[in-house]
PDB file of C-alpha atoms in Angstrom:
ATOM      1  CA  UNK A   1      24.168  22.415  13.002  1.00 54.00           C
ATOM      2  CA  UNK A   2      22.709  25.860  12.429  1.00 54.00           C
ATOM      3  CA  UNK A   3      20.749  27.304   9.710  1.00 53.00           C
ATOM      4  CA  UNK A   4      21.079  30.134   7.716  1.00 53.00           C
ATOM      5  CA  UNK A   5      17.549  32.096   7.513  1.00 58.00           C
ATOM      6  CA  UNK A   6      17.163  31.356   3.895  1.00 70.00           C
ATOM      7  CA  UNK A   7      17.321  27.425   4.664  1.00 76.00           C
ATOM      8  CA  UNK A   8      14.768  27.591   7.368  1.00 77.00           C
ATOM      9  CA  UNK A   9      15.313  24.526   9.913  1.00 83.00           C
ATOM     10  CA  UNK A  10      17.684  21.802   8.952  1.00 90.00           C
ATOM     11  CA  UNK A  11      18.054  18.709  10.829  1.00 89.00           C
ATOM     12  CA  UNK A  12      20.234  15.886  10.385  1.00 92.00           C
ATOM     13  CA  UNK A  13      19.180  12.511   9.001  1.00 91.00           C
ATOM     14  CA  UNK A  14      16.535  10.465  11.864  1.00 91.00           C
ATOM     15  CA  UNK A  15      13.532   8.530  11.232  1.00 89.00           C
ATOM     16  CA  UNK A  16      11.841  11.739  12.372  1.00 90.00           C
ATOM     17  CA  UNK A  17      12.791  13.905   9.901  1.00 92.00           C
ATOM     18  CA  UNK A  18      11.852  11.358   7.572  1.00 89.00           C
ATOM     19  CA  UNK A  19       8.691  10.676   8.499  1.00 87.00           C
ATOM     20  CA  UNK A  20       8.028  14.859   8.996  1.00 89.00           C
ATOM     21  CA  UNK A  21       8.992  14.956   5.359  1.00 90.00           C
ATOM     22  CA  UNK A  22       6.714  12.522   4.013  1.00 88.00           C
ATOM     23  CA  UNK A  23       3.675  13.066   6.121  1.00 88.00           C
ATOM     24  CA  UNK A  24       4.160  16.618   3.753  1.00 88.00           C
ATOM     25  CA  UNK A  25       3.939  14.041   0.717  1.00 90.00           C
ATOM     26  CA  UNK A  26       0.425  13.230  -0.340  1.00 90.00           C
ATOM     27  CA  UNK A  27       0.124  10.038  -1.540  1.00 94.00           C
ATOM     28  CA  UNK A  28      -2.171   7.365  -3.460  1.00 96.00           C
ATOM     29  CA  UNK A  29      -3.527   4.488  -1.006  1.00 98.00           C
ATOM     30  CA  UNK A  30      -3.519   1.339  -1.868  1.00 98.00           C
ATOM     31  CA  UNK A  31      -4.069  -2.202   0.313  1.00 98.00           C
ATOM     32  CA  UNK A  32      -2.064  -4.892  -1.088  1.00 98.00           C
ATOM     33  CA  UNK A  33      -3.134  -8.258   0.384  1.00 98.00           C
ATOM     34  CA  UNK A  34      -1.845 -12.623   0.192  1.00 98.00           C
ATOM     35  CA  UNK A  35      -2.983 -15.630   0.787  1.00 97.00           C
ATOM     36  CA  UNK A  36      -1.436 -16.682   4.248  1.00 95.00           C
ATOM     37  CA  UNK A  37      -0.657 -19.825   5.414  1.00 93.00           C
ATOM     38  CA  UNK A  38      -3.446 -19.206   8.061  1.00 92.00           C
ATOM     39  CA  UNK A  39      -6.204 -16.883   6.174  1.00 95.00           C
ATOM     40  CA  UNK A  40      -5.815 -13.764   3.802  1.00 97.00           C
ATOM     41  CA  UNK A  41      -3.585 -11.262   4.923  1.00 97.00           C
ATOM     42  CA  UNK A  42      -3.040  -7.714   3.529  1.00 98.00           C
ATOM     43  CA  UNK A  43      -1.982  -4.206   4.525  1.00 98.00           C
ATOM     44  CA  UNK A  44      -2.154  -0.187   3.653  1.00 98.00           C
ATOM     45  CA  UNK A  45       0.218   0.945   1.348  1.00 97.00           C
ATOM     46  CA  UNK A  46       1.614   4.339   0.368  1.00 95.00           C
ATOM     47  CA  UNK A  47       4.830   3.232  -1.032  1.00 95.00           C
ATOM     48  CA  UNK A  48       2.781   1.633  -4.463  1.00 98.00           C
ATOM     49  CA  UNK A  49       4.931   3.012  -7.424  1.00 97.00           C
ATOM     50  CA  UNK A  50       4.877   1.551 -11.298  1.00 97.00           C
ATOM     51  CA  UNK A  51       8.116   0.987 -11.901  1.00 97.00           C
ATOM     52  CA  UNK A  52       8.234  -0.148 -15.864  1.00 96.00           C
ATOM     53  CA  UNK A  53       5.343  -1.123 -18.376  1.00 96.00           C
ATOM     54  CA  UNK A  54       7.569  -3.479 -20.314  1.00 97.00           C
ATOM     55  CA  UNK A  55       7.077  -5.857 -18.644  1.00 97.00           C
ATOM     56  CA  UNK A  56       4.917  -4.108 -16.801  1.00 98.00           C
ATOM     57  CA  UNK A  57       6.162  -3.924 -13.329  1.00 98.00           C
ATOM     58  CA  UNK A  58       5.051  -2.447  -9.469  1.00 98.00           C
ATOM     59  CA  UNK A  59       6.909  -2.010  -6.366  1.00 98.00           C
ATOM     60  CA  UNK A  60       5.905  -1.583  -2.386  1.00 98.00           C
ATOM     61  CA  UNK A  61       7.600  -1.394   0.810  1.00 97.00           C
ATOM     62  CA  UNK A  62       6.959  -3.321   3.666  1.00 98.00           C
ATOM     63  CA  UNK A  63       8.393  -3.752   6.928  1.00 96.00           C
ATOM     64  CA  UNK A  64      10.278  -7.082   8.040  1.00 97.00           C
ATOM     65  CA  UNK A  65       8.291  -6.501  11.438  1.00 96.00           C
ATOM     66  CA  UNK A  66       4.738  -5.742   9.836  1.00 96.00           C
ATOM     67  CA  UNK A  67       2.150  -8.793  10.901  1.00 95.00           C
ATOM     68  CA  UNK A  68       1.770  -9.182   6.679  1.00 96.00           C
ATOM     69  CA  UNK A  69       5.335 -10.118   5.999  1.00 97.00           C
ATOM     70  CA  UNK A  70       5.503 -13.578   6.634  1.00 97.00           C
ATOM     71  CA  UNK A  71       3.252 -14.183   4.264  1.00 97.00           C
ATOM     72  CA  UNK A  72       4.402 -11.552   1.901  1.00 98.00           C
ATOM     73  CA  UNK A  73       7.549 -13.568   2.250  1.00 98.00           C
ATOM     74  CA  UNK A  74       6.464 -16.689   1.096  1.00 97.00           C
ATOM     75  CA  UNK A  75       3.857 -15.946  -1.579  1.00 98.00           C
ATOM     76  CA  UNK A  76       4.069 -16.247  -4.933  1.00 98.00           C
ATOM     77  CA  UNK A  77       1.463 -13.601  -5.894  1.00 98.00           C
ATOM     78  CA  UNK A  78      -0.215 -10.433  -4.315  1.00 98.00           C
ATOM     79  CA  UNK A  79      -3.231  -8.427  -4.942  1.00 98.00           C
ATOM     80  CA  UNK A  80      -2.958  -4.594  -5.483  1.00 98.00           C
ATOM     81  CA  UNK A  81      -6.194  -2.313  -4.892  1.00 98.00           C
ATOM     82  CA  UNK A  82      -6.013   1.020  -5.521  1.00 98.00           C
ATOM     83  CA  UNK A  83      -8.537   2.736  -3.236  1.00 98.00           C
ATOM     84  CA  UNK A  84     -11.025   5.545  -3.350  1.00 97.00           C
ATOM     85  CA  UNK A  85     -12.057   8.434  -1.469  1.00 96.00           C
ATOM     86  CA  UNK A  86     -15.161   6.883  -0.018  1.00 96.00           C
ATOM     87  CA  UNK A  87     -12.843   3.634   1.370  1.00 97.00           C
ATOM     88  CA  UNK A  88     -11.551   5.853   3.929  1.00 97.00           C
ATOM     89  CA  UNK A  89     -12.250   3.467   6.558  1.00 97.00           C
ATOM     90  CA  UNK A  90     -11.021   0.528   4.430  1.00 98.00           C
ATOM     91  CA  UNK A  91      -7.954   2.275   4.389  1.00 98.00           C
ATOM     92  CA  UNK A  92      -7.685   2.914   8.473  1.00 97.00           C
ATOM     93  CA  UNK A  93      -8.748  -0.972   9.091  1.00 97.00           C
ATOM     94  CA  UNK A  94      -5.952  -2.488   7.180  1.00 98.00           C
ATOM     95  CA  UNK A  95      -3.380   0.769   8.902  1.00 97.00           C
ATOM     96  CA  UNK A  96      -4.622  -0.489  12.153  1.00 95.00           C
ATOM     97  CA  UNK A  97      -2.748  -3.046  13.995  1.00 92.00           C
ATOM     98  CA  UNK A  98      -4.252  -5.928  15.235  1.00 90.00           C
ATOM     99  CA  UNK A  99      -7.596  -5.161  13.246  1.00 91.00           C
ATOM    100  CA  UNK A 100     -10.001  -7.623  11.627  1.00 94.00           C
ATOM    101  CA  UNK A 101      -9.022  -6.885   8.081  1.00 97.00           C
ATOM    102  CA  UNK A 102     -11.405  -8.905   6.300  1.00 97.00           C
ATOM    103  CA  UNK A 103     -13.747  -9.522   9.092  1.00 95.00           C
ATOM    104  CA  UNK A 104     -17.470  -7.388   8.621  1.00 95.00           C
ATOM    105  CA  UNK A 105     -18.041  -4.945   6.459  1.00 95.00           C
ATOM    106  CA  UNK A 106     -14.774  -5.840   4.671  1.00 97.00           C
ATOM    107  CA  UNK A 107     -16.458  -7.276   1.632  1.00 97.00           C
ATOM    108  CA  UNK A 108     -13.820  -9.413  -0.784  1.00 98.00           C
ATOM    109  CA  UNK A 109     -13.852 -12.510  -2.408  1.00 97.00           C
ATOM    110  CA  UNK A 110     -11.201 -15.045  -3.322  1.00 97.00           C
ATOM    111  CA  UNK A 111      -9.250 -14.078  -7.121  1.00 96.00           C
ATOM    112  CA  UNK A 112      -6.847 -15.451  -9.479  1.00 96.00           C
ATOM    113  CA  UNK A 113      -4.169 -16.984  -7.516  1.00 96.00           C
ATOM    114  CA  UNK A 114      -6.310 -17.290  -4.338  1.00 96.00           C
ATOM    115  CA  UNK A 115      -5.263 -13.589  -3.955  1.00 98.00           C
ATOM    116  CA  UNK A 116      -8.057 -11.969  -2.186  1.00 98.00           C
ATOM    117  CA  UNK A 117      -9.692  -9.568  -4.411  1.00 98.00           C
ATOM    118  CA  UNK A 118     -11.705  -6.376  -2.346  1.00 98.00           C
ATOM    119  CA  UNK A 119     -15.100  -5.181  -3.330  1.00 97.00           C
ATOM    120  CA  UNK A 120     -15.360  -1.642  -5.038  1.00 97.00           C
ATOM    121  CA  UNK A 121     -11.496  -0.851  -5.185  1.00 98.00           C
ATOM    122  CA  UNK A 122     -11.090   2.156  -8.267  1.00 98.00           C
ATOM    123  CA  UNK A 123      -8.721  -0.730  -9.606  1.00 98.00           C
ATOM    124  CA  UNK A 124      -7.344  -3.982  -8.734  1.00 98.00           C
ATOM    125  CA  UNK A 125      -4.146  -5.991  -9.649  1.00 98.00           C
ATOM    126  CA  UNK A 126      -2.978  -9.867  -9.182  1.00 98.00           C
ATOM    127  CA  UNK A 127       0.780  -9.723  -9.521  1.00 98.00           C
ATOM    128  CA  UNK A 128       3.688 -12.426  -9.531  1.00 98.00           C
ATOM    129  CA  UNK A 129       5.960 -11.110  -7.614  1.00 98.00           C
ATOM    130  CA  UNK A 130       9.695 -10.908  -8.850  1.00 98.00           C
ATOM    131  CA  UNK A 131      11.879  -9.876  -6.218  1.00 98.00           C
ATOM    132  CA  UNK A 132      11.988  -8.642  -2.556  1.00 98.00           C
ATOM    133  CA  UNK A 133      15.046  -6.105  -2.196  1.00 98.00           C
ATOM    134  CA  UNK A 134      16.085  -5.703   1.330  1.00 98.00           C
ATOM    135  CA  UNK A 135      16.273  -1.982   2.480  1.00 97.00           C
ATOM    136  CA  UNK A 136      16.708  -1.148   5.983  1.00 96.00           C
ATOM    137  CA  UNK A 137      14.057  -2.006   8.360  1.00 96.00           C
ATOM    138  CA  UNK A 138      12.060  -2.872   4.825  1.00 97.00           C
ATOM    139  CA  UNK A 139      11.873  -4.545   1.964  1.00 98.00           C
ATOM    140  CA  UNK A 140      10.717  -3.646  -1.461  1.00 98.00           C
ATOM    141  CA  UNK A 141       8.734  -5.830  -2.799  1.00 98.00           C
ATOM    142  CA  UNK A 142       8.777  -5.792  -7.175  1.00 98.00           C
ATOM    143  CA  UNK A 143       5.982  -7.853  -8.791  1.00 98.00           C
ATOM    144  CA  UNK A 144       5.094  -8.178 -12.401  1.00 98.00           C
ATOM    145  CA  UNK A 145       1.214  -7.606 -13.051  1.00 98.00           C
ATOM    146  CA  UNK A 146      -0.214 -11.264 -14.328  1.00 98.00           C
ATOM    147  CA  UNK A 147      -3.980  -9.585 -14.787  1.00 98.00           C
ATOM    148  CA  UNK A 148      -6.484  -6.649 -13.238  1.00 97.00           C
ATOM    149  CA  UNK A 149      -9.488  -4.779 -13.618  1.00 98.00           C
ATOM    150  CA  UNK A 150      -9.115  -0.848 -13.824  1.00 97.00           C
ATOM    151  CA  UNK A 151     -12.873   0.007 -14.188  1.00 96.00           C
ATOM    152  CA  UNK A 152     -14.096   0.835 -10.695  1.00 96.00           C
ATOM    153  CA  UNK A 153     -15.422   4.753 -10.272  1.00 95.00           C
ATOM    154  CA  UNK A 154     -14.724   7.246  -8.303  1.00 95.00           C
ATOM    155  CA  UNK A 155     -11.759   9.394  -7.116  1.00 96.00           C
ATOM    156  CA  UNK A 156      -8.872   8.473  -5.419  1.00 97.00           C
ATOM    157  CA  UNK A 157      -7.628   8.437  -1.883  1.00 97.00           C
ATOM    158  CA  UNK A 158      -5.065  10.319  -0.390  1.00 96.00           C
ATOM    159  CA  UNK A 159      -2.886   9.400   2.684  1.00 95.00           C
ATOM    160  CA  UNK A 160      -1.436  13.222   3.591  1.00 92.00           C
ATOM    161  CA  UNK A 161      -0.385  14.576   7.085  1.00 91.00           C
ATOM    162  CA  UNK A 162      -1.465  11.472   8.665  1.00 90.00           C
ATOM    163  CA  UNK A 163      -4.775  11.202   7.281  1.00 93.00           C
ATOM    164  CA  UNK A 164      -6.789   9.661   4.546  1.00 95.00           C
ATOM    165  CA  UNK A 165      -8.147  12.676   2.236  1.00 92.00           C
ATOM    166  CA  UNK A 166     -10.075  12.964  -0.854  1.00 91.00           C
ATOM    167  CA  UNK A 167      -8.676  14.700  -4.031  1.00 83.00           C
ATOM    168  CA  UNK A 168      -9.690  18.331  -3.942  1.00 81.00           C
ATOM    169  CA  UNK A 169      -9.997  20.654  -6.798  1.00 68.00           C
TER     170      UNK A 169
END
């Protein structure tokens, strides 16, 4: 395929161009984590979205191959954190594969629903979930918000080109 100069570069559908695409999309960070049938479990996620505030509603992706999904699976509720720019590290830990997620310093405690709640999140969620819709290599994962607490300060984090960022003025 060729490209006319005012299209710039045009590639065909690949994981690659996908991925260059998104890495161009900054995004809000959030960990979502579950009780496991061995420990807490929980992972980084960029894909959070609110999907409908009557009832009110949240989806995530998650890959079928990710060390989280079994338990994601099985679980009948998750937690939702919405991180902030000074959790940077936070963040990276629960990227990072094969990490000690809530091993020192991760500091957490146990929640509603045994969901494992973390320490100084902007805002935190325990959600039933609803429905896991296979797609691809994924699945989204909808869950209907049971309770929360929105009243943590600071600013958000940012997962752009690769990186955790803070929000810039």
């Amino acid at each position: 395929m060729t490209a006319s100069p005012d299209l710039g570069t045009v590639q065909l559908a690949s994981p690659d161009l996908l991925r260059s695409t998104f890495r161009r999309h900054a995004a809000g960070v959030a960990v979502i984590t579950a009780r496991g049938a061995t420990g807490p479990v929980g992972f980084t996620a960029t894909s959070l979205t609110s999907v409908s505030a009557e009832p009110p509603l949240v989806s995530f992706g998650i890959g079928t191959g990710a060390s989280s999904w079994p338990a994601i699976a099985e679980t009948e509720h998750i937690g939702v954190h919405i991180l902030g720019e000074h959790q940077r590290e936070l963040a990276a830990t629960f990227a990072r594969s094969g990490a000690d997620r809530f091993g020192e310093p991760t500091a957490w405690r146990e929640g509603p629903e045994g969901v494992p709640v973390l320490d100084d999140v902007l805002a935190w969620l325990v959600c039933r979930i609803v429905g896991r819709v296979p797609a691809g290599d994924h699945r989204i994962v909808l869950a209907e918000v049971v309770l929360g607490d929105p009243s943590g300060s600071g600013r958000p984090l940012l997962y752009h080109q690769g990186r955790f960022n803070g929000l810039r003025d």
